[in-house]
Amino acid sequence: MFITASGQPCQNCAMFRHAYLPVACAATLAACSGGNSDSQFARSSWRFTLIDGQRPQADGARIAFEGRKIGVRVGCNQMDGPWHVDDDRLIAGPLALTEMSCPTPAWDQEKAIGALLVATPRLTIDNNRMILQSSGHTAELQRETSVAGNDKAPGKGS
């Protein structure tokens, strides 16, 4: 039974009850979600510092989170698609990928990051440092700092 603001039982609240319940459940789940929340990534950009223990072969290797979309550039190509965090895992995809030819070292790193993201990597954040790790690959990233609103997602111009 719902109680009105005046403390009286609500006589005509069937519609209110049906509209309120999904909103209340969503708010409760969001409040209890713990761990890494998607909101800490909104409009953030991260520069790769290591890919499987090696420095990135291409300048500008980064991941950008823009709303519900992720943009990834490692070598010559761009990956993008939807993303979210579930417990301590980054769930990205399905990802669209451009298919330009790259020099071998950058190409190998692109393939490694593609495989890492498909494997729903474990996500660890410590201050401005992120580690993505699956059974086959590891990437270390550093949060980029910029003036609010001027984050450049991979593939969105310069």
XYZ file of C-alpha atoms in Angstrom:
158
model
C 0.000 0.000 0.000
C 1.237 3.463 -0.881
C 0.847 6.363 1.536
C 0.273 9.885 0.251
C 2.301 12.907 1.407
C -0.472 13.696 3.902
C -0.041 10.272 5.501
C -3.309 8.848 4.131
C -3.562 5.581 2.167
C -3.577 6.164 -1.578
C -6.873 4.980 -3.076
C -6.030 5.410 -6.774
C -2.348 4.513 -6.895
C -2.371 1.468 -9.201
C -0.846 3.485 -12.059
C 1.610 5.139 -9.714
C 2.657 1.764 -8.307
C 3.367 0.361 -11.795
C 5.322 3.453 -12.848
C 7.228 3.792 -9.579
C 8.375 0.193 -9.149
C 10.749 0.032 -12.175
C 12.266 3.405 -11.262
C 12.765 2.348 -7.643
C 14.333 -0.967 -8.689
C 16.713 0.733 -11.121
C 17.760 3.268 -8.497
C 18.345 0.519 -5.947
C 20.464 -1.530 -8.356
C 22.520 1.518 -9.302
C 23.140 2.356 -5.643
C 24.246 -1.209 -4.866
C 26.404 -1.816 -7.910
C 29.749 -1.273 -6.119
C 33.115 -1.758 -7.790
C 33.937 0.127 -10.962
C 30.919 2.073 -12.157
C 30.432 3.202 -15.717
C 30.086 6.821 -14.546
C 33.778 7.150 -13.646
C 34.601 6.576 -17.327
C 32.087 8.945 -18.880
C 33.909 11.378 -21.158
C 37.352 10.059 -20.248
C 40.339 9.250 -22.406
C 43.155 6.854 -21.536
C 46.571 6.619 -23.223
C 48.192 3.185 -23.593
C 51.529 3.067 -21.772
C 52.190 -0.680 -22.193
C 50.649 -3.378 -24.380
C 51.769 -6.860 -23.336
C 54.787 -5.272 -21.647
C 55.847 -3.215 -24.690
C 55.458 0.504 -25.365
C 52.820 1.279 -28.007
C 54.213 1.296 -31.546
C 51.919 4.116 -32.670
C 51.658 7.619 -31.273
C 48.164 8.366 -30.055
C 47.299 4.817 -28.925
C 44.317 5.361 -26.634
C 40.853 4.413 -25.475
C 38.128 7.030 -25.135
C 34.802 6.555 -23.363
C 32.110 8.889 -24.687
C 28.718 8.144 -23.201
C 27.849 4.536 -23.992
C 30.431 4.316 -26.827
C 34.065 3.306 -26.630
C 36.626 4.365 -29.232
C 39.963 2.571 -29.469
C 42.980 3.400 -31.623
C 46.184 1.411 -31.285
C 47.869 1.529 -34.689
C 46.302 2.495 -38.022
C 42.774 1.375 -37.317
C 39.854 2.486 -35.186
C 37.606 0.211 -33.115
C 34.357 1.463 -31.666
C 31.127 0.209 -30.213
C 29.067 0.009 -27.034
C 30.567 -0.703 -23.610
C 29.734 -1.122 -19.932
C 31.359 -2.404 -16.753
C 30.036 -5.541 -15.049
C 31.637 -6.190 -11.666
C 35.343 -5.863 -12.430
C 35.055 -6.626 -16.172
C 35.020 -4.282 -19.151
C 32.369 -5.475 -21.599
C 32.993 -3.901 -25.008
C 31.219 -4.786 -28.197
C 30.310 -5.718 -30.639
C 33.129 -3.555 -31.969
C 33.361 -2.207 -35.509
C 36.904 -2.136 -36.903
C 38.414 -0.281 -39.832
C 40.732 -2.413 -41.967
C 43.739 -0.380 -43.080
C 47.134 -2.003 -43.544
C 49.635 -1.211 -40.777
C 53.330 -1.883 -40.170
C 53.739 -5.256 -38.457
C 54.567 -4.110 -34.878
C 51.543 -1.774 -34.719
C 49.354 -4.393 -36.401
C 50.374 -6.994 -33.811
C 49.460 -4.600 -30.999
C 46.092 -3.856 -32.631
C 45.343 -7.571 -32.789
C 46.398 -7.972 -29.137
C 44.103 -5.157 -27.964
C 41.241 -6.472 -30.102
C 41.656 -9.921 -28.526
C 41.927 -8.353 -25.058
C 38.675 -6.409 -25.446
C 36.773 -9.395 -26.856
C 37.872 -11.447 -23.825
C 35.993 -9.148 -21.360
C 39.164 -8.156 -19.529
C 39.475 -7.699 -15.792
C 39.570 -3.976 -15.064
C 41.624 -2.417 -12.295
C 41.870 1.308 -11.630
C 44.292 2.928 -9.211
C 44.018 6.729 -9.298
C 44.731 7.644 -12.936
C 46.130 4.255 -13.940
C 44.056 1.494 -15.555
C 45.044 -2.118 -16.138
C 43.073 -4.346 -18.510
C 43.952 -8.019 -18.233
C 42.675 -11.224 -19.808
C 44.215 -14.683 -19.874
C 46.182 -13.777 -23.006
C 46.929 -10.035 -22.915
C 47.548 -7.082 -20.601
C 47.343 -3.355 -21.254
C 48.329 -0.520 -18.948
C 46.841 2.917 -19.523
C 47.136 6.404 -18.050
C 44.162 8.766 -17.786
C 44.644 11.804 -19.978
C 43.976 15.200 -18.488
C 42.416 17.923 -20.559
C 40.159 20.910 -20.306
C 36.555 19.781 -19.709
C 34.763 19.155 -22.971
C 37.992 19.023 -25.011
C 38.691 15.301 -24.738
C 39.383 13.993 -28.226
C 38.055 10.512 -28.786
C 39.999 8.419 -31.267
C 38.749 9.091 -34.761
C 36.917 12.319 -33.817
C 39.273 14.833 -35.347
C 42.105 16.801 -33.830
